[in-house]
PDB file of C-alpha atoms in Angstrom:
ATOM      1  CA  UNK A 120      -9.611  61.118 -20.342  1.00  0.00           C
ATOM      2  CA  UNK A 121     -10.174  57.800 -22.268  1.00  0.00           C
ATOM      3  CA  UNK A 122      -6.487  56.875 -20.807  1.00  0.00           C
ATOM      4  CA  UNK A 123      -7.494  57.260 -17.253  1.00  0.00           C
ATOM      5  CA  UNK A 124     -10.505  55.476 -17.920  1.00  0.00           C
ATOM      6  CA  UNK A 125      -8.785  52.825 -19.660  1.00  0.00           C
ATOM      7  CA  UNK A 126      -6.143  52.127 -16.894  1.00  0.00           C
ATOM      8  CA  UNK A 127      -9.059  52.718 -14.374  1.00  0.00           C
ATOM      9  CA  UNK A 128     -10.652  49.715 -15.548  1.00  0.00           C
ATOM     10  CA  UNK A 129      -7.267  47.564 -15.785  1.00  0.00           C
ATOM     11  CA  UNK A 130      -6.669  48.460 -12.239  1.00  0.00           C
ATOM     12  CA  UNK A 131     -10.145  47.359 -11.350  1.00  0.00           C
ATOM     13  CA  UNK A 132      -9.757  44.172 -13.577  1.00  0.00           C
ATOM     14  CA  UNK A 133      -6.234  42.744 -11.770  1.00  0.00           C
ATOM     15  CA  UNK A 134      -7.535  43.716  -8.518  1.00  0.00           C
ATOM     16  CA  UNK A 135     -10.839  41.469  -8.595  1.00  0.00           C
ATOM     17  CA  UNK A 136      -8.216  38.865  -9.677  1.00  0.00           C
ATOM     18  CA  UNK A 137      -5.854  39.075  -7.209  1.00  0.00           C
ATOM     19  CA  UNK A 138      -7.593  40.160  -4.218  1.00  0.00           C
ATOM     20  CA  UNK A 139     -10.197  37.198  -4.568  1.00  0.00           C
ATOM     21  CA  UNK A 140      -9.601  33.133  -4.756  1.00  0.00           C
ATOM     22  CA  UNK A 141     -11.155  33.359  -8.526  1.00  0.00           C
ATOM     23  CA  UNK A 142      -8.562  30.981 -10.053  1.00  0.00           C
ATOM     24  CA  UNK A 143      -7.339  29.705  -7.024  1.00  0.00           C
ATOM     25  CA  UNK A 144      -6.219  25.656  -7.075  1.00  0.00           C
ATOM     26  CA  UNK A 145      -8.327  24.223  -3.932  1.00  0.00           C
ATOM     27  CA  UNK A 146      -6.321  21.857  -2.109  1.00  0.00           C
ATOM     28  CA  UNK A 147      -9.098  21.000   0.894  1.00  0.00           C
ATOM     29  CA  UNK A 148      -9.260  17.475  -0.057  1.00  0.00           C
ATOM     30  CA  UNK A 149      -5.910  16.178  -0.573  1.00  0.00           C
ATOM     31  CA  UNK A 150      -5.627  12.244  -0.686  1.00  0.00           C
ATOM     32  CA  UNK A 151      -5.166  10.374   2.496  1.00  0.00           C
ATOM     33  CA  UNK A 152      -3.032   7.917   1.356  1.00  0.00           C
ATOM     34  CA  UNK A 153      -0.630   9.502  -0.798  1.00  0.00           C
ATOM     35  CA  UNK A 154       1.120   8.045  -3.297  1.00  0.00           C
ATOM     36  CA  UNK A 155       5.004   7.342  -3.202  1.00  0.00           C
ATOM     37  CA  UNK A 156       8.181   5.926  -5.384  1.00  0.00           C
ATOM     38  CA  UNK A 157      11.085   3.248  -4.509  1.00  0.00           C
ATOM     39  CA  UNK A 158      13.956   2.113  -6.628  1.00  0.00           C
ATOM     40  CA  UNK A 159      16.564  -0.583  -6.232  1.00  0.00           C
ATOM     41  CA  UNK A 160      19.492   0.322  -7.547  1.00  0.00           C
ATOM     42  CA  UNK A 161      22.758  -1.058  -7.243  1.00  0.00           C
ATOM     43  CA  UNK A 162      24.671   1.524  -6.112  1.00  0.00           C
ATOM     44  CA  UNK A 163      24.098   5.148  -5.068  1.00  0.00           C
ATOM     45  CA  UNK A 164      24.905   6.413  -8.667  1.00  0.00           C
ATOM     46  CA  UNK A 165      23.520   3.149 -10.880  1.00  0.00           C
ATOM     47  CA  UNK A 166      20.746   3.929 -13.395  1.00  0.00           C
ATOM     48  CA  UNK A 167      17.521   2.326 -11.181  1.00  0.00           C
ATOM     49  CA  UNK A 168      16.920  -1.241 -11.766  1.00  0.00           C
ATOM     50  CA  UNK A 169      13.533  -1.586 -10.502  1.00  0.00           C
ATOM     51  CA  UNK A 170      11.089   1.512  -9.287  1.00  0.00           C
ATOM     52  CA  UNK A 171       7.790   0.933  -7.408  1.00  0.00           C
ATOM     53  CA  UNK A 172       5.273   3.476  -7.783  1.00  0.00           C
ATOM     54  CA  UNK A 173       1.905   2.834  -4.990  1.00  0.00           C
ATOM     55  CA  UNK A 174      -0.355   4.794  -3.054  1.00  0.00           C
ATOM     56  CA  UNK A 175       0.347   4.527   1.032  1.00  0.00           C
ATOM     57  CA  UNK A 176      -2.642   4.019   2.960  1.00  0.00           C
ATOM     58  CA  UNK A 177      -2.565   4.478   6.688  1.00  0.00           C
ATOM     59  CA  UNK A 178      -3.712   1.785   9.706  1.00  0.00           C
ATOM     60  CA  UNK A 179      -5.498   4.736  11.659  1.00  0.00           C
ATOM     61  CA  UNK A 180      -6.316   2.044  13.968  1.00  0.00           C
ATOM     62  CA  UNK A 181      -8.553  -0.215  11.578  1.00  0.00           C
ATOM     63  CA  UNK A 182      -7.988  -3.975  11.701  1.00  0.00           C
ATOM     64  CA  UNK A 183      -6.167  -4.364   8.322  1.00  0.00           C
ATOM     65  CA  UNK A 184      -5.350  -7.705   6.916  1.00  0.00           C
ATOM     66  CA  UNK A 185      -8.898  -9.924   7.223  1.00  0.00           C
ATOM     67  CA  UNK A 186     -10.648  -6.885   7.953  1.00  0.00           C
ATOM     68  CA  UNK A 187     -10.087  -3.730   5.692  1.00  0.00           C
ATOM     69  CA  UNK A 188      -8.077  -5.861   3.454  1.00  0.00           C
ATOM     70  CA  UNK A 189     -10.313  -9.400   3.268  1.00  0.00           C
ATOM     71  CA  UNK A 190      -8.240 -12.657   2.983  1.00  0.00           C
ATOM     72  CA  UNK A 191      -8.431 -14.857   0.138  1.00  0.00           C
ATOM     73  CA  UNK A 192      -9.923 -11.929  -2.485  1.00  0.00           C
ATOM     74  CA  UNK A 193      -7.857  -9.610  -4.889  1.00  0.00           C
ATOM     75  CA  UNK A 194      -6.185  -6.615  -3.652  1.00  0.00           C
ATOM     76  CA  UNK A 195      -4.177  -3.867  -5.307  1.00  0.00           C
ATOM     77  CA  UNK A 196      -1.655  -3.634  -3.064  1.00  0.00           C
ATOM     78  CA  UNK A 197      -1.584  -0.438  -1.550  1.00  0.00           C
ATOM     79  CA  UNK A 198      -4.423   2.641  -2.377  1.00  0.00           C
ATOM     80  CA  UNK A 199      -6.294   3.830  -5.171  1.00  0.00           C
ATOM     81  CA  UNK A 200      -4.158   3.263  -8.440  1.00  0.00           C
ATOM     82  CA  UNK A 201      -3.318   0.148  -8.444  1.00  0.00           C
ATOM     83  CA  UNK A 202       0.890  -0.341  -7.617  1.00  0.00           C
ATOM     84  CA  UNK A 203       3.018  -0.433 -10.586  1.00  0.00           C
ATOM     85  CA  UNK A 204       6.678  -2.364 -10.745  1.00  0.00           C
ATOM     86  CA  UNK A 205       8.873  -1.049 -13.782  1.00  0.00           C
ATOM     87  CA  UNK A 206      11.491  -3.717 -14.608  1.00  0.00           C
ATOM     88  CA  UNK A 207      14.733  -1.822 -16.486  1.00  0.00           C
ATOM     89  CA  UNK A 208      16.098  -5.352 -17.346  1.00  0.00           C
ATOM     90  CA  UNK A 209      14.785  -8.795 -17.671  1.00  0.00           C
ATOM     91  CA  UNK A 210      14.249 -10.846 -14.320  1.00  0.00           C
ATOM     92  CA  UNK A 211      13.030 -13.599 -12.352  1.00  0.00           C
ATOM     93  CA  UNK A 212       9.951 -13.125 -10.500  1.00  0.00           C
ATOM     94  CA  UNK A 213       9.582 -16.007  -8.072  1.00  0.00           C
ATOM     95  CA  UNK A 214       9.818 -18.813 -10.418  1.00  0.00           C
ATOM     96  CA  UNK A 215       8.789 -16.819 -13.617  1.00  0.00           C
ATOM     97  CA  UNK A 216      11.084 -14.889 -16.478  1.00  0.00           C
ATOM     98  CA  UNK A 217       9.800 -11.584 -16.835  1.00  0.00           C
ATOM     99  CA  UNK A 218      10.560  -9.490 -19.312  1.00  0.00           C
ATOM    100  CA  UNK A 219      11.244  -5.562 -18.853  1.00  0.00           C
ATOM    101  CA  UNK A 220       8.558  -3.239 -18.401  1.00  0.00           C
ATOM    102  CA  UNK A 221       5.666  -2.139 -16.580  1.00  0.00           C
ATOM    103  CA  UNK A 222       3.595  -4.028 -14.277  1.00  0.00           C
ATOM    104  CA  UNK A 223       0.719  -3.694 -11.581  1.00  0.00           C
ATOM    105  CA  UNK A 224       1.779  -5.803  -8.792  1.00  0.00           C
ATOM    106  CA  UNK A 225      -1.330  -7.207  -7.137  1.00  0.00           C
ATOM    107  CA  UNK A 226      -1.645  -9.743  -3.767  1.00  0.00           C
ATOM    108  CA  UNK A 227      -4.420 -12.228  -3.077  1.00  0.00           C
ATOM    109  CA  UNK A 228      -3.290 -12.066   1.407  1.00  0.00           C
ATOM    110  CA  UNK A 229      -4.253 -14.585   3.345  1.00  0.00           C
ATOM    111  CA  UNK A 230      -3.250 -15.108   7.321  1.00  0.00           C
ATOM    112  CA  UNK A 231      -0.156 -17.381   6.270  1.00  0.00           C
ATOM    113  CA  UNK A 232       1.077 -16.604   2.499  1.00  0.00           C
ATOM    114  CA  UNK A 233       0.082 -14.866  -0.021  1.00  0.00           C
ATOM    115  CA  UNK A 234      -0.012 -14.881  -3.676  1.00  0.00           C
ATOM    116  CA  UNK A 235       1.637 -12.189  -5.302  1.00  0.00           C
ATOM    117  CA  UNK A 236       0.430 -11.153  -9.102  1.00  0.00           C
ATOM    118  CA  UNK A 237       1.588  -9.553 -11.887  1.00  0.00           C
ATOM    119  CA  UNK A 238      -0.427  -8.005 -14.459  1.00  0.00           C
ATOM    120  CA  UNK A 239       0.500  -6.642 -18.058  1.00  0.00           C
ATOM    121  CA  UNK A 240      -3.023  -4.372 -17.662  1.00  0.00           C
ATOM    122  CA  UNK A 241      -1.436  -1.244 -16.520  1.00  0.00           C
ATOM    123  CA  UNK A 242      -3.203   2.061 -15.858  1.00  0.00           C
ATOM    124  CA  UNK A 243      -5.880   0.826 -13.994  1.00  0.00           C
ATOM    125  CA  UNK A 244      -7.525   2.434 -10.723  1.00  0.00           C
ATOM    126  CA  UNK A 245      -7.973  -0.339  -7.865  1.00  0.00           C
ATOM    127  CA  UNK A 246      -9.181  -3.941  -8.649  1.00  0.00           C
ATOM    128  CA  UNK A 247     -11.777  -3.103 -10.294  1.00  0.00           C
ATOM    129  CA  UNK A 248     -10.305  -3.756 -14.478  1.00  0.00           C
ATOM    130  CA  UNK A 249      -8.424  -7.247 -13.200  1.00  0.00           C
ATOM    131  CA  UNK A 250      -8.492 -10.045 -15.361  1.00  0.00           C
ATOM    132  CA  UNK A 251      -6.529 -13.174 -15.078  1.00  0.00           C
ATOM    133  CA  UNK A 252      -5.617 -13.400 -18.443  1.00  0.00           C
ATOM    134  CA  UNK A 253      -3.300 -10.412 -18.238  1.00  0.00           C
ATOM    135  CA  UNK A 254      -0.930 -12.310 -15.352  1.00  0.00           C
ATOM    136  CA  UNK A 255       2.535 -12.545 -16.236  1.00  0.00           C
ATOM    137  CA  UNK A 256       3.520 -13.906 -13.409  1.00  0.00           C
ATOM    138  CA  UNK A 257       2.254 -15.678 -10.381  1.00  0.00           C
ATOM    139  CA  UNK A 258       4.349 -16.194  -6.860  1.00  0.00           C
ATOM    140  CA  UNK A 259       3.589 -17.043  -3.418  1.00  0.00           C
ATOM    141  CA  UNK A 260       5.185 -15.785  -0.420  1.00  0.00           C
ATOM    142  CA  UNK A 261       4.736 -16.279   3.617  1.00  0.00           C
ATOM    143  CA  UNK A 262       3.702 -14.051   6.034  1.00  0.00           C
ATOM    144  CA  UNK A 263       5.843 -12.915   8.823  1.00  0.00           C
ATOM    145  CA  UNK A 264       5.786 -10.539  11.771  1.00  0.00           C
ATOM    146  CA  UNK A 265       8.123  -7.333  12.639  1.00  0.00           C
ATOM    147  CA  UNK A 266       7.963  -3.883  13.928  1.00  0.00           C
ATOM    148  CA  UNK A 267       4.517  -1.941  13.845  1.00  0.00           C
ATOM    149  CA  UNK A 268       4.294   0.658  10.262  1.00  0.00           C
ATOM    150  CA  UNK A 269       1.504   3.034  10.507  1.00  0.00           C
ATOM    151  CA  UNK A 270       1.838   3.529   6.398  1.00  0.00           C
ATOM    152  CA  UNK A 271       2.146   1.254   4.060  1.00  0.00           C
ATOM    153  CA  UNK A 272       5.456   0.732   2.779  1.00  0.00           C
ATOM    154  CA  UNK A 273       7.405  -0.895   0.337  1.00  0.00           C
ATOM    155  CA  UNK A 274      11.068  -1.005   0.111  1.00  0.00           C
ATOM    156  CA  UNK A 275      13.996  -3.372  -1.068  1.00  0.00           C
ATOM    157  CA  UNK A 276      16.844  -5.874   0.386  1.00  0.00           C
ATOM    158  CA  UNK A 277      19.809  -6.885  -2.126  1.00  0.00           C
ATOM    159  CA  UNK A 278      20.511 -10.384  -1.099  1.00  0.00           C
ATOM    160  CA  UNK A 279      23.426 -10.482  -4.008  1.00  0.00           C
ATOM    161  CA  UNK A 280      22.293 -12.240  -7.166  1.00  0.00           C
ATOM    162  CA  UNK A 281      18.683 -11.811  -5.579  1.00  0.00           C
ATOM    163  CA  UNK A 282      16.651  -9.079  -4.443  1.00  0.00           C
ATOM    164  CA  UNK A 283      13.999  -9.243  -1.908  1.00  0.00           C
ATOM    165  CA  UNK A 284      11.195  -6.562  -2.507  1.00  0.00           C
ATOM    166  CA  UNK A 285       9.094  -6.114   0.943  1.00  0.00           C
ATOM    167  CA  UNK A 286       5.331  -5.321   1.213  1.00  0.00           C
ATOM    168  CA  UNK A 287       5.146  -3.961   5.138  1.00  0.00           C
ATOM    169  CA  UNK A 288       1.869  -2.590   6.919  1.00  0.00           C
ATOM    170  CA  UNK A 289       0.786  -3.100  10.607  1.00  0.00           C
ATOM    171  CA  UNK A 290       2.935  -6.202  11.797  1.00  0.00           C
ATOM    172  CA  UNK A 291       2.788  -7.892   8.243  1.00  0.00           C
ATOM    173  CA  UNK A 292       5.660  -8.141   6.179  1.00  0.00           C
ATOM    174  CA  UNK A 293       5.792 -10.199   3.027  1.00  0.00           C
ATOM    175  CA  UNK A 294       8.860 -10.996   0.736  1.00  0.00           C
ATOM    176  CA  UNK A 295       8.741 -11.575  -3.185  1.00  0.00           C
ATOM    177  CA  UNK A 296      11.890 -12.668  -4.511  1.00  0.00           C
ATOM    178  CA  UNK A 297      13.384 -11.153  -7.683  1.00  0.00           C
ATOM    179  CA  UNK A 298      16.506 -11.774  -9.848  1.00  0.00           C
ATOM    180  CA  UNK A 299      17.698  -9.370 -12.098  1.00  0.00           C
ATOM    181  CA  UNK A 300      18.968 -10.849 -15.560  1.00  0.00           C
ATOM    182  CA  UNK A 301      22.018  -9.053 -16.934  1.00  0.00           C
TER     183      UNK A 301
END
């Protein structure tokens, strides 16, 4: 009697937990601007030379640049966590050396050029911990015009000896040159 009892109340245990959401991960509020990864790599099969790692916020018809994203002030270059650049090998960004590692890339736009930042203070949510006395390295780069993005982006160009990595959202693209040391 103590057995049926027993498996009675096992039965009755596993059913509350399975037949309700007790435990259940909620996923109602999943980020809008999602974060995403891009490498440069030399080849298909070459260990990654460069990886991106930044959150991809959508136009969803806002004015962007000098509106959502105010000219002349700091910005983290993408959504929520600020973007992060690992280096695997040495390189020239812009005019500076910069020595492997980790990096949060940050961009002061403006309507012509920008100036692109980066920042030894990794970790870090937004603007909100910046400090100029972490910059590494400081470039500046012009604005141009090409196809409409709806998200976002970031992505590479190999040039050769140089690599071009592209910030691209709305109309905007901007170019910040690198050079990997070997």
């Amino acid at each position: 009697m103590k057995r049926i009892y027993f498996n009675l109340g096992i039965a009755f245990v596993f059913s509350i937990l399975f037949l309700t959401d007790a435990g259940a991960q909620e996923f109602r509020d999943l980020d809008a601007s999602p974060h995403d990864i891009v490498y440069f790599r030399t080849n298909k099969i070459s260990p990654p030379k460069i990886k991106v790692l930044y959150g991809r916020p959508k136009k969803n018809g806002r004015e962007i640049f000098g509106n959502v994203i105010p000219f002349g002030k700091i910005w983290r270059v993408g959504a929520n966590e600020a973007t992060e650049v690992v280096f695997y090998n040495d390189v020239v960004f812009g005019e500076t050396e910069v020595k492997a590692g980790t990096y949060v890339l940050y961009a002061i736009p403006d309507q012509n050029e920008w100036t692109l930042i980066l920042s030894s203070n990794t970790d870090v949510w937004g603007t909100y911990e910046y400090e100029e006395k972490y910059d590494v390295a400081r470039t500046t780069a012009k604005v141009s015009k090409a196809e409409f993005l709806e998200a976002f982006s970031i992505g590479f160009k190999d040039k050769g000896k140089h690599i071009n990595m592209v910030l691209a959202w709305d109309t905007t693209r901007i170019t910040a040159p690198i050079k990997i040391i070997l």
